[in-house]
Amino acid sequence: MINIKDFLIGLLSFLIFTSCGTDKSTQSKETAEETTQVKKVLFVLTSHDQLGDSGEKTGFWIEEFATPYYFLKDKGVEVTLASPKGGQPPFDPKSDAKDSQTPSTVRFKADEEAKAQMANTLKLSTVNAADYDAVFYPGGHGPLWDLATDENSIALIQDFYNSGKPVSAVCHAPAIFKNVKAKDGSPLVKGKKVTGFSNTEEAAIQLTEVVPFLVEDMLQENGGTYSKGADWSAYAVEDGLIITGQNPASSELVAEKLLKQLN
């Protein structure tokens, strides 16, 4: 004959055991979801399309956008695009020339979803650094005129950096650091290892007298420890949260270093 008291005690023990097991399973599932949370990177592109007084067009360099964009997206990173004016940012026509094509630019041209995203970039003034894990700036000459002095961009970079989030830029895009300050009021790049489009590379494309300032000179004037590789070769440096690349060939290196920091 079943002892009612023993039966009830056994039932209660079973319920407690299964309840605890469910809690642990749920907690493990939640922990796993937190561990695999999708990383979010903000790409900021120029809205400027005039190459000084030369009468030529400029903008962002397609390869410097496309290569990091696909490198990160293919690794599961969520990429959001923004620009000072919002909407479609201008691209440098020279970056669309036949001799400037790479696998990533070809992929972008055939990617309707990516082109639609590009046509609808967020307006920079509406962006909050708290919504992203890092920021990346593609180059092209455009940033020398707008992003170097854009108050929203300056504030955004400072927010990212002061929140312990990576700030990355390639080629002419390190121009973004021209007016960015550290908490003590000194230039953010002061005492930090940096690179960017070199004076010799600017001279080679005969735009030294056209651009408002030379990226290499500006970084050094702001106290940065500038270094470079051979002209047109892949070269990138990382100093804490600041990641910079020298030229178009360096865009994937910057993306690689950025991904390592995100992980």
Short mmCIF file of C-alpha atoms in Angstrom, two decimals:
data_model
loop_
_atom_site.label_atom_id
_atom_site.label_comp_id
_atom_site.label_asym_id
_atom_site.label_seq_id
_atom_site.Cartn_x
_atom_site.Cartn_y
_atom_site.Cartn_z
CA MET A 1 0.00 0.00 0.00
CA ILE A 2 1.33 3.44 -0.95
CA ASN A 3 2.29 5.69 1.93
CA ILE A 4 0.58 9.02 1.18
CA LYS A 5 3.14 11.00 3.16
CA ASP A 6 6.09 9.44 1.30
CA PHE A 7 4.31 9.96 -2.04
CA LEU A 8 3.74 13.65 -1.38
CA ILE A 9 7.34 14.17 -0.26
CA GLY A 10 8.61 12.43 -3.39
CA LEU A 11 6.34 14.48 -5.64
CA LEU A 12 7.44 17.72 -4.03
CA SER A 13 11.11 16.79 -4.44
CA PHE A 14 10.53 15.98 -8.12
CA LEU A 15 8.83 19.30 -8.76
CA ILE A 16 11.60 21.24 -7.05
CA PHE A 17 14.27 19.36 -9.04
CA THR A 18 12.61 19.90 -12.41
CA SER A 19 11.93 23.55 -11.60
CA CYS A 20 15.56 24.18 -10.78
CA GLY A 21 16.64 22.36 -13.93
CA THR A 22 14.38 24.56 -16.05
CA ASP A 23 15.75 27.72 -14.47
CA LYS A 24 19.33 26.68 -15.19
CA SER A 25 18.46 25.77 -18.77
CA THR A 26 16.77 29.11 -19.29
CA GLN A 27 19.69 30.97 -17.76
CA SER A 28 22.14 29.09 -19.99
CA LYS A 29 20.06 29.94 -23.05
CA GLU A 30 19.94 33.62 -22.08
CA THR A 31 23.71 33.65 -21.47
CA ALA A 32 24.34 32.08 -24.88
CA GLU A 33 22.13 34.69 -26.55
CA GLU A 34 24.00 37.49 -24.81
CA THR A 35 27.34 35.98 -25.89
CA THR A 36 26.28 35.80 -29.54
CA GLN A 37 24.65 39.22 -29.65
CA VAL A 38 25.06 40.83 -33.07
CA LYS A 39 27.67 43.58 -33.19
CA LYS A 40 26.64 46.87 -34.78
CA VAL A 41 28.99 49.19 -36.68
CA LEU A 42 28.13 52.65 -37.96
CA PHE A 43 29.67 53.68 -41.29
CA VAL A 44 29.86 57.47 -41.78
CA LEU A 45 30.25 58.71 -45.37
CA THR A 46 30.91 62.18 -46.73
CA SER A 47 28.19 64.36 -48.27
CA HIS A 48 30.68 66.64 -50.06
CA ASP A 49 30.99 66.33 -53.85
CA GLN A 50 33.22 69.20 -55.00
CA LEU A 51 37.00 68.79 -55.31
CA GLY A 52 37.89 72.28 -54.15
CA ASP A 53 37.97 74.81 -56.99
CA SER A 54 39.15 72.26 -59.55
CA GLY A 55 35.72 71.90 -61.14
CA GLU A 56 35.93 68.14 -60.60
CA LYS A 57 33.64 65.95 -58.56
CA THR A 58 34.64 64.00 -55.47
CA GLY A 59 32.96 62.11 -52.63
CA PHE A 60 33.69 58.78 -50.95
CA TRP A 61 35.94 56.14 -52.53
CA ILE A 62 33.78 53.13 -53.40
CA GLU A 63 36.37 50.45 -52.62
CA GLU A 64 37.07 51.94 -49.19
CA PHE A 65 33.40 51.51 -48.39
CA ALA A 66 32.67 48.21 -50.13
CA THR A 67 35.59 46.13 -48.88
CA PRO A 68 35.08 46.83 -45.14
CA TYR A 69 31.29 46.69 -45.61
CA TYR A 70 31.31 43.14 -46.96
CA PHE A 71 34.19 42.00 -44.76
CA LEU A 72 32.17 42.88 -41.66
CA LYS A 73 28.74 41.84 -42.96
CA ASP A 74 30.07 38.43 -43.99
CA LYS A 75 31.21 37.97 -40.38
CA GLY A 76 27.71 38.66 -39.07
CA VAL A 77 28.19 42.33 -38.18
CA GLU A 78 25.21 44.64 -38.67
CA VAL A 79 26.21 47.76 -40.63
CA THR A 80 24.30 51.05 -40.60
CA LEU A 81 25.13 53.93 -42.95
CA ALA A 82 25.00 57.65 -42.15
CA SER A 83 26.18 60.92 -43.72
CA PRO A 84 25.99 64.62 -42.77
CA LYS A 85 23.09 65.34 -45.14
CA GLY A 86 21.50 61.88 -45.13
CA GLY A 87 20.24 60.15 -48.25
CA GLN A 88 22.55 59.24 -51.13
CA PRO A 89 26.16 60.28 -50.48
CA PRO A 90 28.28 61.19 -53.53
CA PHE A 91 31.02 58.82 -54.69
CA ASP A 92 34.23 59.88 -56.36
CA PRO A 93 33.82 59.21 -60.12
CA LYS A 94 37.44 58.07 -60.31
CA SER A 95 36.68 55.27 -57.86
CA ASP A 96 34.13 53.97 -60.34
CA ALA A 97 36.65 53.81 -63.19
CA LYS A 98 37.55 50.44 -64.68
CA ASP A 99 41.06 50.39 -63.21
CA SER A 100 39.67 51.04 -59.71
CA GLN A 101 37.42 47.99 -59.61
CA THR A 102 37.94 45.23 -57.05
CA PRO A 103 35.85 42.15 -56.18
CA SER A 104 34.07 44.15 -53.49
CA THR A 105 33.13 47.05 -55.81
CA VAL A 106 31.82 44.59 -58.40
CA ARG A 107 29.79 42.89 -55.68
CA PHE A 108 28.38 46.21 -54.54
CA LYS A 109 27.27 47.18 -58.04
CA ALA A 110 25.23 43.97 -58.25
CA ASP A 111 23.84 44.25 -54.71
CA GLU A 112 20.45 45.98 -54.92
CA GLU A 113 19.89 45.76 -51.17
CA ALA A 114 23.20 47.45 -50.38
CA LYS A 115 22.59 50.15 -53.00
CA ALA A 116 19.16 50.85 -51.52
CA GLN A 117 20.76 51.15 -48.08
CA MET A 118 23.32 53.55 -49.53
CA ALA A 119 20.60 55.69 -51.09
CA ASN A 120 18.97 56.11 -47.68
CA THR A 121 21.78 56.87 -45.26
CA LEU A 122 20.74 58.28 -41.90
CA LYS A 123 21.26 61.96 -41.27
CA LEU A 124 24.27 62.22 -38.97
CA SER A 125 22.52 64.57 -36.55
CA THR A 126 19.99 61.83 -35.73
CA VAL A 127 22.59 59.18 -34.86
CA ASN A 128 23.34 58.11 -31.27
CA ALA A 129 26.69 56.46 -30.53
CA ALA A 130 25.04 54.41 -27.79
CA ASP A 131 23.25 52.37 -30.47
CA TYR A 132 26.49 51.03 -31.98
CA ASP A 133 29.62 49.13 -30.96
CA ALA A 134 32.06 50.97 -33.25
CA VAL A 135 32.31 53.55 -36.04
CA PHE A 136 34.12 53.38 -39.37
CA TYR A 137 34.85 56.21 -41.82
CA PRO A 138 35.59 55.35 -45.48
CA GLY A 139 37.86 57.78 -47.29
CA GLY A 140 37.77 59.67 -50.54
CA HIS A 141 38.61 63.39 -50.67
CA GLY A 142 35.13 64.47 -49.53
CA PRO A 143 35.81 64.13 -45.76
CA LEU A 144 38.52 66.80 -46.00
CA TRP A 145 35.82 69.40 -46.60
CA ASP A 146 32.84 68.28 -44.51
CA LEU A 147 33.59 65.59 -41.91
CA ALA A 148 36.79 67.30 -40.74
CA THR A 149 34.70 70.18 -39.39
CA ASP A 150 31.24 68.63 -38.95
CA GLU A 151 30.12 69.23 -35.35
CA ASN A 152 27.93 66.14 -35.27
CA SER A 153 30.78 63.95 -36.47
CA ILE A 154 33.19 65.46 -33.96
CA ALA A 155 30.77 64.90 -31.08
CA LEU A 156 30.02 61.37 -32.28
CA ILE A 157 33.71 60.38 -32.40
CA GLN A 158 34.23 61.75 -28.91
CA ASP A 159 31.19 59.80 -27.66
CA PHE A 160 32.45 56.57 -29.17
CA TYR A 161 35.97 57.00 -27.86
CA ASN A 162 34.93 58.11 -24.36
CA SER A 163 32.58 55.11 -24.17
CA GLY A 164 35.41 52.69 -24.91
CA LYS A 165 34.32 51.96 -28.49
CA PRO A 166 36.66 51.73 -31.52
CA VAL A 167 36.96 54.61 -33.99
CA SER A 168 38.39 53.62 -37.39
CA ALA A 169 39.16 55.45 -40.63
CA VAL A 170 41.03 54.81 -43.86
CA CYS A 171 42.93 56.86 -46.46
CA HIS A 172 41.67 60.50 -46.39
CA ALA A 173 39.13 59.72 -43.68
CA PRO A 174 41.60 60.25 -40.80
CA ALA A 175 40.84 63.90 -41.64
CA ILE A 176 37.96 63.37 -39.18
CA PHE A 177 40.45 63.74 -36.31
CA LYS A 178 41.39 67.31 -37.24
CA ASN A 179 39.13 68.91 -34.63
CA VAL A 180 38.36 66.00 -32.29
CA LYS A 181 39.49 66.55 -28.72
CA ALA A 182 40.34 64.32 -25.79
CA LYS A 183 38.73 64.93 -22.39
CA ASP A 184 41.63 67.21 -21.40
CA GLY A 185 41.09 69.40 -24.48
CA SER A 186 44.14 68.20 -26.40
CA PRO A 187 43.83 66.65 -29.87
CA LEU A 188 42.53 63.09 -29.61
CA VAL A 189 45.40 61.72 -31.72
CA LYS A 190 48.11 63.42 -29.65
CA GLY A 191 50.71 60.85 -28.69
CA LYS A 192 48.94 58.07 -30.61
CA LYS A 193 50.17 55.97 -33.50
CA VAL A 194 48.27 56.92 -36.64
CA THR A 195 48.46 56.81 -40.41
CA GLY A 196 46.51 58.18 -43.35
CA PHE A 197 46.95 59.24 -46.97
CA SER A 198 50.58 60.30 -47.26
CA ASN A 199 51.99 63.53 -48.66
CA THR A 200 53.83 61.59 -51.36
CA GLU A 201 50.64 59.83 -52.45
CA GLU A 202 48.79 63.16 -52.61
CA ALA A 203 51.62 64.59 -54.69
CA ALA A 204 51.49 61.59 -57.02
CA ILE A 205 47.87 62.35 -57.92
CA GLN A 206 48.69 66.07 -58.20
CA LEU A 207 46.19 67.33 -55.62
CA THR A 208 48.57 68.77 -53.04
CA GLU A 209 47.55 72.32 -53.96
CA VAL A 210 43.84 71.48 -54.27
CA VAL A 211 43.04 69.88 -50.92
CA PRO A 212 42.35 72.15 -47.90
CA PHE A 213 45.03 70.34 -45.89
CA LEU A 214 47.28 67.29 -46.11
CA VAL A 215 46.23 64.39 -43.89
CA GLU A 216 49.80 63.44 -42.98
CA ASP A 217 50.69 67.02 -42.00
CA MET A 218 47.50 67.48 -39.97
CA LEU A 219 47.99 64.29 -37.96
CA GLN A 220 51.54 65.32 -37.12
CA GLU A 221 50.50 68.88 -36.25
CA ASN A 222 47.92 67.41 -33.86
CA GLY A 223 50.67 65.48 -32.09
CA GLY A 224 50.03 62.10 -33.67
CA THR A 225 52.90 59.67 -34.19
CA TYR A 226 52.49 59.28 -37.94
CA SER A 227 53.95 56.38 -39.87
CA LYS A 228 53.40 54.95 -43.33
CA GLY A 229 54.23 52.05 -45.59
CA ALA A 230 55.32 52.21 -49.21
CA ASP A 231 53.06 54.34 -51.39
CA TRP A 232 49.88 52.47 -52.43
CA SER A 233 50.71 49.42 -50.30
CA ALA A 234 48.47 48.05 -47.54
CA TYR A 235 49.35 49.63 -44.19
CA ALA A 236 47.27 50.13 -41.04
CA VAL A 237 48.05 50.93 -37.42
CA GLU A 238 46.14 50.47 -34.20
CA ASP A 239 46.63 52.41 -30.98
CA GLY A 240 44.03 51.57 -28.38
CA LEU A 241 40.62 52.44 -29.76
CA ILE A 242 41.97 54.33 -32.78
CA ILE A 243 42.49 52.33 -35.99
CA THR A 244 43.73 54.04 -39.17
CA GLY A 245 44.70 52.91 -42.67
CA GLN A 246 46.94 54.66 -45.18
CA ASN A 247 45.20 54.28 -48.55
CA PRO A 248 42.57 52.28 -50.49
CA ALA A 249 44.69 49.13 -50.33
CA SER A 250 44.54 49.34 -46.52
CA SER A 251 40.76 49.22 -46.12
CA GLU A 252 40.55 45.48 -45.41
CA LEU A 253 43.38 45.66 -42.88
CA VAL A 254 41.45 48.32 -40.97
CA ALA A 255 38.33 46.16 -41.07
CA GLU A 256 40.29 43.16 -39.77
CA LYS A 257 41.66 45.13 -36.83
CA LEU A 258 38.21 46.54 -36.10
CA LEU A 259 36.61 43.09 -36.09
CA LYS A 260 39.21 41.81 -33.62
CA GLN A 261 38.32 44.62 -31.24
CA LEU A 262 34.61 43.87 -31.60
CA ASN A 263 35.18 40.24 -30.69
#
